[in-house]
Coordinates of C-alpha atoms in Angstrom, one line a residue:
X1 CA 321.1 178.0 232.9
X2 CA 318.0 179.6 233.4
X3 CA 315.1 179.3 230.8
X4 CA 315.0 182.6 230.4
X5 CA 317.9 182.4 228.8
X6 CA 316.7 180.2 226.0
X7 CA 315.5 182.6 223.0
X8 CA 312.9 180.2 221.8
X9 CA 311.8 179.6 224.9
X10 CA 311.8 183.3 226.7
X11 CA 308.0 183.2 226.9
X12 CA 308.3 180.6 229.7
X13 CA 309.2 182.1 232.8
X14 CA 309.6 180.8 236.2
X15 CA 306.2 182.1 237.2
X16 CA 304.7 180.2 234.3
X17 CA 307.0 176.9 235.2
X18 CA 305.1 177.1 238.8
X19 CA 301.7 177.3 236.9
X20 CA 302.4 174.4 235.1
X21 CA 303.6 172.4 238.0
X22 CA 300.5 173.7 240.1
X23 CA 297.9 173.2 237.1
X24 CA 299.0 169.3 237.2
X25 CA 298.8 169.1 241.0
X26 CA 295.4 170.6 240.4
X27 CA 294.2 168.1 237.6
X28 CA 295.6 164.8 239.5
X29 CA 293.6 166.0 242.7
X30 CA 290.4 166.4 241.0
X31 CA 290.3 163.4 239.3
X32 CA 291.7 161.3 242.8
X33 CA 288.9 163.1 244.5
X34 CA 286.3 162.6 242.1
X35 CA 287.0 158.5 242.0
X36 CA 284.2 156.2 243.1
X37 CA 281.8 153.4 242.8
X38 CA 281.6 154.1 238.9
X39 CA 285.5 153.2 238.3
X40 CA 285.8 150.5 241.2
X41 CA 283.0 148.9 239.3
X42 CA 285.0 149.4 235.7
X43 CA 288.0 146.7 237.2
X44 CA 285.9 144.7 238.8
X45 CA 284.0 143.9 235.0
X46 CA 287.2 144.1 233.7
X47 CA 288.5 141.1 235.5
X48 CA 285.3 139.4 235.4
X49 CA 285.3 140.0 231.2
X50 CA 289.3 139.0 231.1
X51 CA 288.1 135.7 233.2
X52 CA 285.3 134.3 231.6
X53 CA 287.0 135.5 228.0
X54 CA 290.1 133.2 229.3
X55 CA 287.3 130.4 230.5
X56 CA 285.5 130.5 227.2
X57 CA 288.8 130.5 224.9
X58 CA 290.1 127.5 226.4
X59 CA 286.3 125.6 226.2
X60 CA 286.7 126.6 222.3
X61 CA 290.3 125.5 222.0
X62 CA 289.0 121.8 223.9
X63 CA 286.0 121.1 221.9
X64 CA 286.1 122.6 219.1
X65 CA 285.3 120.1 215.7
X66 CA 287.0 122.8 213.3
X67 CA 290.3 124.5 212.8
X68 CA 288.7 127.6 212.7
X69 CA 287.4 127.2 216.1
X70 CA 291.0 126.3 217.4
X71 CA 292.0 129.6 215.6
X72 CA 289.1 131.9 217.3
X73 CA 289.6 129.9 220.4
X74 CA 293.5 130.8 220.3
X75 CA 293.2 134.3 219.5
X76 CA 290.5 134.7 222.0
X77 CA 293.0 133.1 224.7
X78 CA 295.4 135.9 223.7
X79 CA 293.2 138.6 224.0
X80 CA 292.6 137.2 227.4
X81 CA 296.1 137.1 228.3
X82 CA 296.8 140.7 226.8
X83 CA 294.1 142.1 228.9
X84 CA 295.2 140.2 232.1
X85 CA 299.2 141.8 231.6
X86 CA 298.4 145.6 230.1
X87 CA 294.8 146.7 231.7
X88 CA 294.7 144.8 234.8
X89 CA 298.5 143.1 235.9
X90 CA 300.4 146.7 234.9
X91 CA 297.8 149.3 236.5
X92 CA 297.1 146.6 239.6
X93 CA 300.2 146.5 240.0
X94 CA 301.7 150.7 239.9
X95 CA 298.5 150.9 242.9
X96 CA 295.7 152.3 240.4
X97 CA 293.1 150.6 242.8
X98 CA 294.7 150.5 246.0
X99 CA 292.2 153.2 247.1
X100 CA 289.2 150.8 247.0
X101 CA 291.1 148.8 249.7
X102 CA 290.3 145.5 248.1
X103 CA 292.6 143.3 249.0
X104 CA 292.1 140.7 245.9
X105 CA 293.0 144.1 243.7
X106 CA 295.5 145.5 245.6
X107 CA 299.7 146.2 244.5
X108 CA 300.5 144.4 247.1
X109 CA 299.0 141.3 246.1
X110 CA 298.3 140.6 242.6
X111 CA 300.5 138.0 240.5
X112 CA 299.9 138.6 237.5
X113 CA 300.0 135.9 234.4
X114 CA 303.3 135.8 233.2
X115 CA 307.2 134.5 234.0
X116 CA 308.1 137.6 235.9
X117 CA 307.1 137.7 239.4
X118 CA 305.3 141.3 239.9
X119 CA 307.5 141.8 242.7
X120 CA 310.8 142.2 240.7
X121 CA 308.5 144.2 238.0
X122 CA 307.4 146.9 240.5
X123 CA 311.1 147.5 242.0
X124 CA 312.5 147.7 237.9
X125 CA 308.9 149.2 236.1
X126 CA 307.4 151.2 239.2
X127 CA 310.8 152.9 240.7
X128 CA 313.4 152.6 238.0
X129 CA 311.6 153.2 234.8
X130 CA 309.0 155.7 235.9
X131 CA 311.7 157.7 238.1
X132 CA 314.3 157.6 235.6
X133 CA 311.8 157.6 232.2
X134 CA 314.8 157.7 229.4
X135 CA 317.4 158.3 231.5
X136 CA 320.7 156.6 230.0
X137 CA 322.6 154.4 232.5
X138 CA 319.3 154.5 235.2
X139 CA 316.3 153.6 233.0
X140 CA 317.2 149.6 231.7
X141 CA 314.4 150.3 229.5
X142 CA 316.4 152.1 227.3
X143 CA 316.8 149.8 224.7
X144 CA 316.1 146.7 227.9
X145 CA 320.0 146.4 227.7
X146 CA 320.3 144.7 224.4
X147 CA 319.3 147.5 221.8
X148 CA 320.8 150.8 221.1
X149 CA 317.9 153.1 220.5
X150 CA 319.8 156.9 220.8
X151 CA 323.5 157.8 219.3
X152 CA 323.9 158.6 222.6
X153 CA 324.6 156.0 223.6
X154 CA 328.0 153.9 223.2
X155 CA 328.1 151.3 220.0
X156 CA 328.9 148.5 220.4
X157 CA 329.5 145.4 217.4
X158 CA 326.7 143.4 218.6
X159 CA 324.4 146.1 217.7
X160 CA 325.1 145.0 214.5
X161 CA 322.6 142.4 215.3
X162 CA 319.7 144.3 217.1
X163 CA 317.1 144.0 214.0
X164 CA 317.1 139.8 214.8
X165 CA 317.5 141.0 218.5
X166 CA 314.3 143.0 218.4
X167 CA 312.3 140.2 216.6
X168 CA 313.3 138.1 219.3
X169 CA 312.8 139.8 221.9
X170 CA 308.9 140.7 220.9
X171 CA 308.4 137.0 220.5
X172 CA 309.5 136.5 223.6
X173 CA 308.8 139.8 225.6
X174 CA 307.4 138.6 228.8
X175 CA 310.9 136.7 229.8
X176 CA 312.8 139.6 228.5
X177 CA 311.2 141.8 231.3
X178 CA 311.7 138.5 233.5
X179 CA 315.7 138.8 233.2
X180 CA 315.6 142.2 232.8
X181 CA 314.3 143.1 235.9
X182 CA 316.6 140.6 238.2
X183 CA 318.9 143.1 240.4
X184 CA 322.7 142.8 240.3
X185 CA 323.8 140.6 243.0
X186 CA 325.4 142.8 246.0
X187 CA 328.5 141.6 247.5
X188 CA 326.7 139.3 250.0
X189 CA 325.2 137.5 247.2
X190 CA 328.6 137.2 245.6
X191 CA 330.3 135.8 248.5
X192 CA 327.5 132.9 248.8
X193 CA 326.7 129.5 247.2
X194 CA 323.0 129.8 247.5
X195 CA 320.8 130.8 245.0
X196 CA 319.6 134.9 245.3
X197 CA 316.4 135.5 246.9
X198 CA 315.4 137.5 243.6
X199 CA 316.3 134.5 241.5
X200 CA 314.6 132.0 243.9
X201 CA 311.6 133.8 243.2
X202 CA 311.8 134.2 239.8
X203 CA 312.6 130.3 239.5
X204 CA 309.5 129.7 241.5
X205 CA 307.2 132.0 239.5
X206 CA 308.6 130.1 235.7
X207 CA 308.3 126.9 237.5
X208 CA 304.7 128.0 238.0
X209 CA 303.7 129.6 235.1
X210 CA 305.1 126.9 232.9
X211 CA 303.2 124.1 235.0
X212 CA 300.3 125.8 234.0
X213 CA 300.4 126.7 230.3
X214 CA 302.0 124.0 229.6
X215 CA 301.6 120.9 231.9
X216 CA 298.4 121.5 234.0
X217 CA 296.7 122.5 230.9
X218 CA 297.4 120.1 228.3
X219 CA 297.1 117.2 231.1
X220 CA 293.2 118.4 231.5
X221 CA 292.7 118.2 227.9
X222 CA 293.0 114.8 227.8
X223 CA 294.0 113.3 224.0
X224 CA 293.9 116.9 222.7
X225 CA 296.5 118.3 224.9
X226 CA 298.9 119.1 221.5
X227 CA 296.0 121.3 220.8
X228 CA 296.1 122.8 224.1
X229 CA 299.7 123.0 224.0
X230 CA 299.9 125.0 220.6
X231 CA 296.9 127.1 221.3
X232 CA 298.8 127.7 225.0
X233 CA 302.1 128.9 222.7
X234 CA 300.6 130.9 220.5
X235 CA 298.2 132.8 222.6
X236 CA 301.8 134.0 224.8
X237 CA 303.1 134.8 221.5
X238 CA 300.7 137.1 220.9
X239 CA 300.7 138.4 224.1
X240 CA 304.6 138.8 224.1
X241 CA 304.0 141.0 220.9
X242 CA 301.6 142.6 221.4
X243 CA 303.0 144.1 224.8
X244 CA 306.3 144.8 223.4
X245 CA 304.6 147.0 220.4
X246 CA 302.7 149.4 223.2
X247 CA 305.6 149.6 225.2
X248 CA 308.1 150.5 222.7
X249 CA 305.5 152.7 220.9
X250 CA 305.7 154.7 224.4
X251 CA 309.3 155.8 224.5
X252 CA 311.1 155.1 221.2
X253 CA 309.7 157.6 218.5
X254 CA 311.1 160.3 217.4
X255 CA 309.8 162.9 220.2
X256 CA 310.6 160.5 223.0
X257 CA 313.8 162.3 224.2
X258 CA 316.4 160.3 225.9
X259 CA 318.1 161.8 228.7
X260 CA 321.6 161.9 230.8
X261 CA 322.5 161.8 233.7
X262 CA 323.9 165.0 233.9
X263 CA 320.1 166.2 233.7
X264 CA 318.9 164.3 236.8
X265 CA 319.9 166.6 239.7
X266 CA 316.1 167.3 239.9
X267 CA 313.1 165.5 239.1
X268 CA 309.9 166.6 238.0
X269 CA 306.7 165.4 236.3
X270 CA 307.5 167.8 233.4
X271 CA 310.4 165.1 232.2
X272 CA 307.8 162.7 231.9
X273 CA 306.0 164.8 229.0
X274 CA 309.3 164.7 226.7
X275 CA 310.4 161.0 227.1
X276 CA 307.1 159.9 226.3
X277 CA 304.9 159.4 223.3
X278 CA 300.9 158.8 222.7
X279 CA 299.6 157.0 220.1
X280 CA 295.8 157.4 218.7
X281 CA 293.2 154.7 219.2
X282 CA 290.0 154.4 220.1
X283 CA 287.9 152.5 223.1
X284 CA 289.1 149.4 222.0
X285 CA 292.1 149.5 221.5
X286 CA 292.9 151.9 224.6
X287 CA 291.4 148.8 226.2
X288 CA 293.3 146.4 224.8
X289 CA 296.7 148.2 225.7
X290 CA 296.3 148.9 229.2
X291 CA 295.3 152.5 228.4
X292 CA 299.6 152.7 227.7
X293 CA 298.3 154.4 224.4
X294 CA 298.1 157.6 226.9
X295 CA 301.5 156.8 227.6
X296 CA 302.2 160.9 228.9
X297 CA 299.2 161.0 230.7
X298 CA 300.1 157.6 232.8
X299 CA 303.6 158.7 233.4
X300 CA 302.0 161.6 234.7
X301 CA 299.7 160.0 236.7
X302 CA 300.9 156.0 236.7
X303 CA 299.3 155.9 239.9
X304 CA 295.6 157.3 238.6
X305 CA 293.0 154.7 237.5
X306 CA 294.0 153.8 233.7
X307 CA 290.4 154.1 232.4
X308 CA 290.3 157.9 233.4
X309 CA 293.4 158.7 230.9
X310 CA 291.3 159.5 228.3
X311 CA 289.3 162.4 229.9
X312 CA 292.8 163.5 231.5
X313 CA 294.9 163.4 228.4
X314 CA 292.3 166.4 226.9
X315 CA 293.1 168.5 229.9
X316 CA 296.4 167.5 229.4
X317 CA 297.2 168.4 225.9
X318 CA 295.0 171.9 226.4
X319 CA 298.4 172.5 229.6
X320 CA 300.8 171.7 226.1
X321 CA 299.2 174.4 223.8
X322 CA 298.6 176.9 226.9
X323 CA 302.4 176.8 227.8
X324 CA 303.9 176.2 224.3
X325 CA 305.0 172.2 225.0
X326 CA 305.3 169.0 223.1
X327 CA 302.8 166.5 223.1
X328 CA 304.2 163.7 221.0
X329 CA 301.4 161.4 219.2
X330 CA 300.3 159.8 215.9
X331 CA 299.0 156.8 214.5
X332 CA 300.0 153.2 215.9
X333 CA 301.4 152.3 212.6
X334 CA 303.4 155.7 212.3
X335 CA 305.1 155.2 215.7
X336 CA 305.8 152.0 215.3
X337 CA 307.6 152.3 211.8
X338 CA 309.1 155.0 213.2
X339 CA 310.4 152.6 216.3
X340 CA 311.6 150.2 213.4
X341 CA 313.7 153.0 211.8
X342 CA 315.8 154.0 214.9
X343 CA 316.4 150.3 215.9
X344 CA 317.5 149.0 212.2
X345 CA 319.1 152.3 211.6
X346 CA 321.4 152.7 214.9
X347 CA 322.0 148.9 214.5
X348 CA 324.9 150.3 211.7
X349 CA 328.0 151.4 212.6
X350 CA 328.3 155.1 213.5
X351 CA 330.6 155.5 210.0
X352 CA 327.6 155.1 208.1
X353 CA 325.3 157.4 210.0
X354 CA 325.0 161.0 208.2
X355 CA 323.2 162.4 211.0
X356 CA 324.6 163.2 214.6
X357 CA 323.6 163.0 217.8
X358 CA 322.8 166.9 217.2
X359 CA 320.5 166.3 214.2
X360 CA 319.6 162.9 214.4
X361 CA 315.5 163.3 214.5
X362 CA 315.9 159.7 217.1
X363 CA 317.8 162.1 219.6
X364 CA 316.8 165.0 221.8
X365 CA 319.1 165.4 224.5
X366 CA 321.4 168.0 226.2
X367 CA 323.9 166.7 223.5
X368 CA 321.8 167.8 221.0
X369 CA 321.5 171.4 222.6
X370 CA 325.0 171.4 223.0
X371 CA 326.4 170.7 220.2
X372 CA 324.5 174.0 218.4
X373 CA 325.2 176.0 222.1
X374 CA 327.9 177.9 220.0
X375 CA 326.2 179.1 216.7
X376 CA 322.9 178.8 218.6
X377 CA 319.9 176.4 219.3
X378 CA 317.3 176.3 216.8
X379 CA 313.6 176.5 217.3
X380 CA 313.3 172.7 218.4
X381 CA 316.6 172.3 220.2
X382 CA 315.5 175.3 222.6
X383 CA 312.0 174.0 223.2
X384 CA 313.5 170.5 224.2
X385 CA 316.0 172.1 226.5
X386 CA 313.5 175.0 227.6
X387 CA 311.4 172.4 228.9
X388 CA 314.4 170.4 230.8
X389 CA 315.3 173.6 232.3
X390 CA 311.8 174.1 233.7
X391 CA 311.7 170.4 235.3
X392 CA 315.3 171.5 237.1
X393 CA 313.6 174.5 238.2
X394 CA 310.4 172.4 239.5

């Protein structure tokens, strides 16, 4: 189907899917050119602020003669730890530096501070999420395998469950991602006694990252190391939630469309801009997230220094209103509740659903278009599929 054939979305022709397609090209090259001493020196305060944050929490946590110096001490270890895993492990890690040929901020070398060895990550986050964003039966991020977050996909009776499921798995985010990103074992690995090189590692990395939080650290602290040991717990709790809020908030909302596999005979940077959502925030809290608030712009661009999403994602929005596209954002709170609402909602048995996969404002894919194909697509059904067509034609 061509676009062209898509009433609502006429306007678009091939000439202007080119344009768009050129115009990125055009706004990624600029910025990669224009990189420099200003941004290598942004990661290398960054790591320097996370460290002697990290240093400084764990001194309060140690001598501090007050609970409320435990408390500050304890949150201050969890800011620590969530700017170690969202603005410096994540972007590390998808190559954001690599350019500045440091070999101590390099993909191919950072470990960052939780269960999951970065190695499995980049394999499942780098290739598999970011190739197939939303793509049911290739993206395990899609509801990481335990949710069902689209009526498009099949229900199944543990659903039922998915609200404790999802409290669960925010407390304890980091080894979600952990399992989640083991491979299946081939046939090889099947056919032998010993342990899978993947799950070696990832044995290695828990054995390692529990000896720290929890042995190494404790043991230094002497008679206080139940202090340490709590304030070690609780900072990876709020770590664990706070990650799992961002990243949900990124693909769940209603705008987030969820694809098929019968839309993935071509690949394009276009798909990125429907199966991803924004939220608003300001310096801080961009910080704090890993930049992820610009969710479009880094699937985009996941490879493009995170603290240059901000200036992109106004050049980036101006290519939505000049070509007529979505750009999905609101308030943290608004796309979270909304996040809430598809995952206790599709937790219910289809029976007591009144909306379809053709209505249901959680949904947005080629089932959607197709199931109004006969009496024809309305005005937000043929953008959605206007714009798939234009990625197929990229």
């Amino acid at each position: 189907m061509a676009i062209t054939d898509i009433k609502e979305y006429a306007h678009l022709t091939q000439h202007d899917v080119e344009a768009l397609g050129f115009e990125l090209d055009a706004l990624r090259r600029d910025v990669a050119e224009s990189l420099g001493a200003k941004d290598a020196t942004y990661i290398r305060r960054t790591i320097a602020f996370q460290r002697v944050l990290d240093g400084l929490a764990r001194l309060m946590i140690h001598g501090s003669r007050s609970s409320t110096g435990v408390v500050l001490g304890t949150t201050a270890l969890g800011v620590a730890k969530s700017v170690e895993n969202m603005e410096i492990g994540h972007n590390v890690s998808h190559g954001q530096w690599d350019w500045m040929n440091d070999p101590e901020i390099h993909s191919s070398t950072w470990e960052w501070d939780q269960v999951g060895p970065s190695s499995q990550w980049k394999y499942a986050h780098n290739f598999r999420h970011h190739k197939y964003t939303n793509v049911l039966g290739m993206d395990d991020d899609v509801g990481f395998g335990v949710m069902r977050v689209t009526p498009d996909q099949e229900r199944r009776p543990i659903h039922l469950l998915q609200p404790i499921q999802n409290l669960l798995l925010a407390a304890s985010f980091e080894w979600g991602i952990a399992l989640h990103d083991l491979l299946p074992p081939s046939a090889e690995d099947k056919a032998s006694r010993r342990l899978r090189p993947p799950v070696r590692d990832l044995l290695g990395k828990i054995a390692r990252q529990m000896g720290k939080d929890y042995v190494l650290f404790p043991v230094l602290s002497g008679r206080r190391w139940r202090r340490t040991l709590k304030a070690n717990l609780v900072a990876n709790l709020l770590r664990n939630v706070w990650s799992y809020v961002v990243i949900f908030c990124g693909h769940v909302p209603d705008g987030a469309e969820k694809f098929t596999l019968a839309e993935l005979e071509d690949e394009s940077r276009a798909r990125q801009m429907l199966g991803t959502a924004n939220f608003r925030a300001g310096a801080v809290m961009a910080f704090m997230s890993g930049n992820l608030c610009y969710q479009i712009e880094h699937h985009l661009f996941p490879d493009i220094p995170s603290n240059r999403y901000a200036e992109i994602s106004t050049a980036v929005r101006g290519l939505c209103e000049k070509y007529d596209l979505p750009y999905t954002t609101g308030s943290l709170a608004r796309q979270y509740l909304l996040t809430l609402r598809t995952i206790h909602k599709l937790a219910l048995p289809n029976r007591f659903l009144r909306a379809t996969s053709d209505d249901a404002p959680e949904t947005a894919s080629e089932v959607k278009f197709r199931g109004r194909a006969a009496v024809g697509a309305d005005p937000v059904t043929g953008r959605l599929r206007g714009l798939r067509t234009a990625l197929a034609a990229r």
